[in-house]
């Protein structure tokens, strides 16, 4: 995923067809060591294809699938309660913090 992400970032930056060296350089700048086999695979899959057309085709495929992705939420349902509980604890901690407003909003009586 990081290889196609780097490729897409370069496309967004204005490179119409990024090279292997450019993708590798971006990954390296992000602290990721690029593997030649994975770069070769990515570029072999993208060879002769327009990235905008591939995105459009992918969107069409996702639309045809419809709500199939909704089923994945049930599998993680068991851990959902713990995540919600942790989030609530974090929110409570945030509420307890007094950041003070001083006279920021014109209410100098309390300070």
PDB file of N, CA, C and O in Angstrom, residues 39-87:
ATOM      1  N   UNK A  39       8.500  -2.622  -6.086  1.00  0.00           N
ATOM      2  CA  UNK A  39       8.468  -1.527  -7.056  1.00  0.00           C
ATOM      3  C   UNK A  39       8.255  -2.062  -8.464  1.00  0.00           C
ATOM      4  O   UNK A  39       7.458  -1.514  -9.228  1.00  0.00           O
ATOM      5  N   UNK A  40       8.955  -3.144  -8.791  1.00  0.00           N
ATOM      6  CA  UNK A  40       8.802  -3.757 -10.114  1.00  0.00           C
ATOM      7  C   UNK A  40       7.369  -4.224 -10.339  1.00  0.00           C
ATOM      8  O   UNK A  40       6.797  -4.025 -11.406  1.00  0.00           O
ATOM      9  N   UNK A  41       6.785  -4.837  -9.317  1.00  0.00           N
ATOM     10  CA  UNK A  41       5.410  -5.313  -9.430  1.00  0.00           C
ATOM     11  C   UNK A  41       4.441  -4.142  -9.650  1.00  0.00           C
ATOM     12  O   UNK A  41       3.583  -4.192 -10.529  1.00  0.00           O
ATOM     13  N   UNK A  42       4.603  -3.086  -8.862  1.00  0.00           N
ATOM     14  CA  UNK A  42       3.742  -1.912  -9.016  1.00  0.00           C
ATOM     15  C   UNK A  42       3.834  -1.349 -10.421  1.00  0.00           C
ATOM     16  O   UNK A  42       2.817  -1.122 -11.079  1.00  0.00           O
ATOM     17  N   UNK A  43       5.051  -1.158 -10.891  1.00  0.00           N
ATOM     18  CA  UNK A  43       5.220  -0.547 -12.207  1.00  0.00           C
ATOM     19  C   UNK A  43       4.781  -1.480 -13.333  1.00  0.00           C
ATOM     20  O   UNK A  43       4.315  -1.009 -14.369  1.00  0.00           O
ATOM     21  N   UNK A  44       4.879  -2.782 -13.145  1.00  0.00           N
ATOM     22  CA  UNK A  44       4.387  -3.702 -14.174  1.00  0.00           C
ATOM     23  C   UNK A  44       2.861  -3.649 -14.250  1.00  0.00           C
ATOM     24  O   UNK A  44       2.283  -3.748 -15.331  1.00  0.00           O
ATOM     25  N   UNK A  45       2.199  -3.461 -13.101  1.00  0.00           N
ATOM     26  CA  UNK A  45       0.731  -3.373 -13.083  1.00  0.00           C
ATOM     27  C   UNK A  45       0.243  -2.044 -13.668  1.00  0.00           C
ATOM     28  O   UNK A  45      -0.847  -1.969 -14.228  1.00  0.00           O
ATOM     29  N   UNK A  46       1.051  -0.985 -13.509  1.00  0.00           N
ATOM     30  CA  UNK A  46       0.642   0.343 -13.980  1.00  0.00           C
ATOM     31  C   UNK A  46       1.102   0.650 -15.402  1.00  0.00           C
ATOM     32  O   UNK A  46       0.666   1.646 -15.983  1.00  0.00           O
ATOM     33  N   UNK A  47       1.949  -0.201 -15.967  1.00  0.00           N
ATOM     34  CA  UNK A  47       2.531   0.053 -17.280  1.00  0.00           C
ATOM     35  C   UNK A  47       1.455   0.258 -18.347  1.00  0.00           C
ATOM     36  O   UNK A  47       0.548  -0.564 -18.523  1.00  0.00           O
ATOM     37  N   UNK A  48       1.547   1.417 -19.021  1.00  0.00           N
ATOM     38  CA  UNK A  48       0.633   1.726 -20.111  1.00  0.00           C
ATOM     39  C   UNK A  48      -0.766   2.128 -19.668  1.00  0.00           C
ATOM     40  O   UNK A  48      -1.671   2.223 -20.489  1.00  0.00           O
ATOM     41  N   UNK A  49      -0.944   2.357 -18.383  1.00  0.00           N
ATOM     42  CA  UNK A  49      -2.277   2.714 -17.878  1.00  0.00           C
ATOM     43  C   UNK A  49      -2.280   4.130 -17.334  1.00  0.00           C
ATOM     44  O   UNK A  49      -1.289   4.623 -16.802  1.00  0.00           O
ATOM     45  N   UNK A  50      -3.424   4.773 -17.468  1.00  0.00           N
ATOM     46  CA  UNK A  50      -3.620   6.116 -16.943  1.00  0.00           C
ATOM     47  C   UNK A  50      -4.173   5.997 -15.524  1.00  0.00           C
ATOM     48  O   UNK A  50      -5.204   5.355 -15.310  1.00  0.00           O
ATOM     49  N   UNK A  51      -3.507   6.632 -14.573  1.00  0.00           N
ATOM     50  CA  UNK A  51      -3.895   6.483 -13.171  1.00  0.00           C
ATOM     51  C   UNK A  51      -5.301   7.032 -12.913  1.00  0.00           C
ATOM     52  O   UNK A  51      -6.058   6.454 -12.125  1.00  0.00           O
ATOM     53  N   UNK A  52      -5.683   8.105 -13.579  1.00  0.00           N
ATOM     54  CA  UNK A  52      -7.028   8.662 -13.397  1.00  0.00           C
ATOM     55  C   UNK A  52      -8.094   7.675 -13.862  1.00  0.00           C
ATOM     56  O   UNK A  52      -9.139   7.525 -13.223  1.00  0.00           O
ATOM     57  N   UNK A  53      -7.824   6.986 -14.970  1.00  0.00           N
ATOM     58  CA  UNK A  53      -8.765   5.986 -15.470  1.00  0.00           C
ATOM     59  C   UNK A  53      -8.861   4.795 -14.521  1.00  0.00           C
ATOM     60  O   UNK A  53      -9.943   4.248 -14.298  1.00  0.00           O
ATOM     61  N   UNK A  54      -7.731   4.395 -13.945  1.00  0.00           N
ATOM     62  CA  UNK A  54      -7.745   3.291 -12.983  1.00  0.00           C
ATOM     63  C   UNK A  54      -8.572   3.634 -11.750  1.00  0.00           C
ATOM     64  O   UNK A  54      -9.306   2.800 -11.231  1.00  0.00           O
ATOM     65  N   UNK A  55      -8.459   4.874 -11.300  1.00  0.00           N
ATOM     66  CA  UNK A  55      -9.243   5.312 -10.138  1.00  0.00           C
ATOM     67  C   UNK A  55     -10.728   5.295 -10.466  1.00  0.00           C
ATOM     68  O   UNK A  55     -11.545   4.818  -9.683  1.00  0.00           O
ATOM     69  N   UNK A  56     -11.078   5.781 -11.651  1.00  0.00           N
ATOM     70  CA  UNK A  56     -12.481   5.784 -12.068  1.00  0.00           C
ATOM     71  C   UNK A  56     -13.023   4.361 -12.152  1.00  0.00           C
ATOM     72  O   UNK A  56     -14.124   4.079 -11.675  1.00  0.00           O
ATOM     73  N   UNK A  57     -12.252   3.465 -12.728  1.00  0.00           N
ATOM     74  CA  UNK A  57     -12.670   2.056 -12.814  1.00  0.00           C
ATOM     75  C   UNK A  57     -12.853   1.462 -11.416  1.00  0.00           C
ATOM     76  O   UNK A  57     -13.800   0.716 -11.170  1.00  0.00           O
ATOM     77  N   UNK A  58     -11.946   1.784 -10.522  1.00  0.00           N
ATOM     78  CA  UNK A  58     -12.041   1.281  -9.155  1.00  0.00           C
ATOM     79  C   UNK A  58     -13.275   1.793  -8.438  1.00  0.00           C
ATOM     80  O   UNK A  58     -13.944   1.049  -7.715  1.00  0.00           O
ATOM     81  N   UNK A  59     -13.593   3.073  -8.644  1.00  0.00           N
ATOM     82  CA  UNK A  59     -14.798   3.640  -8.037  1.00  0.00           C
ATOM     83  C   UNK A  59     -16.048   2.937  -8.547  1.00  0.00           C
ATOM     84  O   UNK A  59     -16.967   2.651  -7.779  1.00  0.00           O
ATOM     85  N   UNK A  60     -16.080   2.646  -9.848  1.00  0.00           N
ATOM     86  CA  UNK A  60     -17.227   1.956 -10.432  1.00  0.00           C
ATOM     87  C   UNK A  60     -17.390   0.563  -9.825  1.00  0.00           C
ATOM     88  O   UNK A  60     -18.501   0.117  -9.550  1.00  0.00           O
ATOM     89  N   UNK A  61     -16.268  -0.109  -9.590  1.00  0.00           N
ATOM     90  CA  UNK A  61     -16.325  -1.443  -8.978  1.00  0.00           C
ATOM     91  C   UNK A  61     -16.838  -1.360  -7.543  1.00  0.00           C
ATOM     92  O   UNK A  61     -17.604  -2.208  -7.103  1.00  0.00           O
ATOM     93  N   UNK A  62     -16.418  -0.328  -6.824  1.00  0.00           N
ATOM     94  CA  UNK A  62     -16.883  -0.164  -5.444  1.00  0.00           C
ATOM     95  C   UNK A  62     -18.377   0.111  -5.396  1.00  0.00           C
ATOM     96  O   UNK A  62     -19.073  -0.388  -4.517  1.00  0.00           O
ATOM     97  N   UNK A  63     -18.874   0.895  -6.335  1.00  0.00           N
ATOM     98  CA  UNK A  63     -20.301   1.188  -6.386  1.00  0.00           C
ATOM     99  C   UNK A  63     -21.084  -0.088  -6.651  1.00  0.00           C
ATOM    100  O   UNK A  63     -22.139  -0.326  -6.049  1.00  0.00           O
ATOM    101  N   UNK A  64     -20.568  -0.942  -7.523  1.00  0.00           N
ATOM    102  CA  UNK A  64     -21.279  -2.175  -7.850  1.00  0.00           C
ATOM    103  C   UNK A  64     -21.328  -3.132  -6.660  1.00  0.00           C
ATOM    104  O   UNK A  64     -22.228  -3.952  -6.551  1.00  0.00           O
ATOM    105  N   UNK A  65     -20.371  -3.033  -5.772  1.00  0.00           N
ATOM    106  CA  UNK A  65     -20.350  -3.887  -4.582  1.00  0.00           C
ATOM    107  C   UNK A  65     -21.421  -3.422  -3.593  1.00  0.00           C
ATOM    108  O   UNK A  65     -22.008  -4.222  -2.885  1.00  0.00           O
ATOM    109  N   UNK A  66     -21.658  -2.149  -3.552  1.00  0.00           N
ATOM    110  CA  UNK A  66     -22.690  -1.610  -2.663  1.00  0.00           C
ATOM    111  C   UNK A  66     -22.276  -1.629  -1.217  1.00  0.00           C
ATOM    112  O   UNK A  66     -21.180  -1.248  -0.869  1.00  0.00           O
ATOM    113  N   UNK A  67     -23.148  -2.110  -0.352  1.00  0.00           N
ATOM    114  CA  UNK A  67     -22.919  -2.063   1.086  1.00  0.00           C
ATOM    115  C   UNK A  67     -22.187  -3.253   1.633  1.00  0.00           C
ATOM    116  O   UNK A  67     -22.276  -3.531   2.821  1.00  0.00           O
ATOM    117  N   UNK A  68     -21.452  -3.977   0.841  1.00  0.00           N
ATOM    118  CA  UNK A  68     -20.766  -5.173   1.313  1.00  0.00           C
ATOM    119  C   UNK A  68     -19.763  -4.875   2.410  1.00  0.00           C
ATOM    120  O   UNK A  68     -19.509  -5.699   3.260  1.00  0.00           O
ATOM    121  N   UNK A  69     -19.210  -3.691   2.426  1.00  0.00           N
ATOM    122  CA  UNK A  69     -18.202  -3.360   3.440  1.00  0.00           C
ATOM    123  C   UNK A  69     -18.833  -3.218   4.820  1.00  0.00           C
ATOM    124  O   UNK A  69     -18.143  -3.277   5.814  1.00  0.00           O
ATOM    125  N   UNK A  70     -20.125  -3.050   4.890  1.00  0.00           N
ATOM    126  CA  UNK A  70     -20.791  -2.883   6.180  1.00  0.00           C
ATOM    127  C   UNK A  70     -20.702  -4.104   7.065  1.00  0.00           C
ATOM    128  O   UNK A  70     -20.780  -4.007   8.275  1.00  0.00           O
ATOM    129  N   UNK A  71     -20.509  -5.282   6.506  1.00  0.00           N
ATOM    130  CA  UNK A  71     -20.440  -6.504   7.297  1.00  0.00           C
ATOM    131  C   UNK A  71     -19.190  -6.610   8.138  1.00  0.00           C
ATOM    132  O   UNK A  71     -19.153  -7.325   9.128  1.00  0.00           O
ATOM    133  N   UNK A  72     -18.161  -5.887   7.800  1.00  0.00           N
ATOM    134  CA  UNK A  72     -16.900  -5.970   8.539  1.00  0.00           C
ATOM    135  C   UNK A  72     -17.044  -5.420   9.947  1.00  0.00           C
ATOM    136  O   UNK A  72     -16.327  -5.811  10.839  1.00  0.00           O
ATOM    137  N   UNK A  73     -17.969  -4.523  10.180  1.00  0.00           N
ATOM    138  CA  UNK A  73     -18.132  -3.924  11.495  1.00  0.00           C
ATOM    139  C   UNK A  73     -18.579  -4.930  12.532  1.00  0.00           C
ATOM    140  O   UNK A  73     -18.219  -4.833  13.705  1.00  0.00           O
ATOM    141  N   UNK A  74     -19.341  -5.927  12.152  1.00  0.00           N
ATOM    142  CA  UNK A  74     -19.823  -6.921  13.100  1.00  0.00           C
ATOM    143  C   UNK A  74     -18.704  -7.776  13.657  1.00  0.00           C
ATOM    144  O   UNK A  74     -18.737  -8.182  14.809  1.00  0.00           O
ATOM    145  N   UNK A  75     -17.698  -8.041  12.874  1.00  0.00           N
ATOM    146  CA  UNK A  75     -16.595  -8.880  13.328  1.00  0.00           C
ATOM    147  C   UNK A  75     -15.800  -8.208  14.425  1.00  0.00           C
ATOM    148  O   UNK A  75     -15.261  -8.857  15.301  1.00  0.00           O
ATOM    149  N   UNK A  76     -15.730  -6.909  14.405  1.00  0.00           N
ATOM    150  CA  UNK A  76     -14.963  -6.180  15.412  1.00  0.00           C
ATOM    151  C   UNK A  76     -15.842  -5.738  16.564  1.00  0.00           C
ATOM    152  O   UNK A  76     -15.413  -5.021  17.438  1.00  0.00           O
ATOM    153  N   UNK A  77     -17.076  -6.154  16.584  1.00  0.00           N
ATOM    154  CA  UNK A  77     -18.016  -5.704  17.606  1.00  0.00           C
ATOM    155  C   UNK A  77     -17.589  -6.009  19.017  1.00  0.00           C
ATOM    156  O   UNK A  77     -17.856  -5.258  19.936  1.00  0.00           O
ATOM    157  N   UNK A  78     -16.906  -7.104  19.246  1.00  0.00           N
ATOM    158  CA  UNK A  78     -16.493  -7.465  20.583  1.00  0.00           C
ATOM    159  C   UNK A  78     -15.516  -6.473  21.179  1.00  0.00           C
ATOM    160  O   UNK A  78     -15.539  -6.197  22.364  1.00  0.00           O
ATOM    161  N   UNK A  79     -14.669  -5.914  20.382  1.00  0.00           N
ATOM    162  CA  UNK A  79     -13.676  -4.972  20.884  1.00  0.00           C
ATOM    163  C   UNK A  79     -14.212  -3.552  20.902  1.00  0.00           C
ATOM    164  O   UNK A  79     -13.621  -2.672  21.490  1.00  0.00           O
ATOM    165  N   UNK A  80     -15.341  -3.335  20.275  1.00  0.00           N
ATOM    166  CA  UNK A  80     -15.896  -1.992  20.181  1.00  0.00           C
ATOM    167  C   UNK A  80     -16.210  -1.389  21.538  1.00  0.00           C
ATOM    168  O   UNK A  80     -16.008  -0.217  21.774  1.00  0.00           O
ATOM    169  N   UNK A  81     -16.718  -2.186  22.457  1.00  0.00           N
ATOM    170  CA  UNK A  81     -17.061  -1.675  23.773  1.00  0.00           C
ATOM    171  C   UNK A  81     -15.838  -1.165  24.513  1.00  0.00           C
ATOM    172  O   UNK A  81     -15.870  -0.135  25.166  1.00  0.00           O
ATOM    173  N   UNK A  82     -14.740  -1.884  24.414  1.00  0.00           N
ATOM    174  CA  UNK A  82     -13.512  -1.465  25.085  1.00  0.00           C
ATOM    175  C   UNK A  82     -12.985  -0.167  24.486  1.00  0.00           C
ATOM    176  O   UNK A  82     -12.509   0.704  25.203  1.00  0.00           O
ATOM    177  N   UNK A  83     -13.104  -0.050  23.176  1.00  0.00           N
ATOM    178  CA  UNK A  83     -12.633   1.166  22.527  1.00  0.00           C
ATOM    179  C   UNK A  83     -13.482   2.360  22.936  1.00  0.00           C
ATOM    180  O   UNK A  83     -12.967   3.443  23.188  1.00  0.00           O
ATOM    181  N   UNK A  84     -14.804   2.153  23.014  1.00  0.00           N
ATOM    182  CA  UNK A  84     -15.683   3.232  23.438  1.00  0.00           C
ATOM    183  C   UNK A  84     -15.390   3.631  24.877  1.00  0.00           C
ATOM    184  O   UNK A  84     -15.363   4.804  25.215  1.00  0.00           O
ATOM    185  N   UNK A  85     -15.167   2.643  25.726  1.00  0.00           N
ATOM    186  CA  UNK A  85     -14.887   2.905  27.125  1.00  0.00           C
ATOM    187  C   UNK A  85     -13.607   3.721  27.263  1.00  0.00           C
ATOM    188  O   UNK A  85     -13.547   4.683  28.028  1.00  0.00           O
ATOM    189  N   UNK A  86     -12.583   3.362  26.508  1.00  0.00           N
ATOM    190  CA  UNK A  86     -11.321   4.079  26.561  1.00  0.00           C
ATOM    191  C   UNK A  86     -11.498   5.512  26.086  1.00  0.00           C
ATOM    192  O   UNK A  86     -10.962   6.443  26.664  1.00  0.00           O
ATOM    193  N   UNK A  87     -12.292   5.693  25.034  1.00  0.00           N
ATOM    194  CA  UNK A  87     -12.530   7.021  24.502  1.00  0.00           C
ATOM    195  C   UNK A  87     -13.247   7.881  25.538  1.00  0.00           C
ATOM    196  O   UNK A  87     -12.917   9.034  25.730  1.00  0.00           O
TER     197      UNK A  87
END
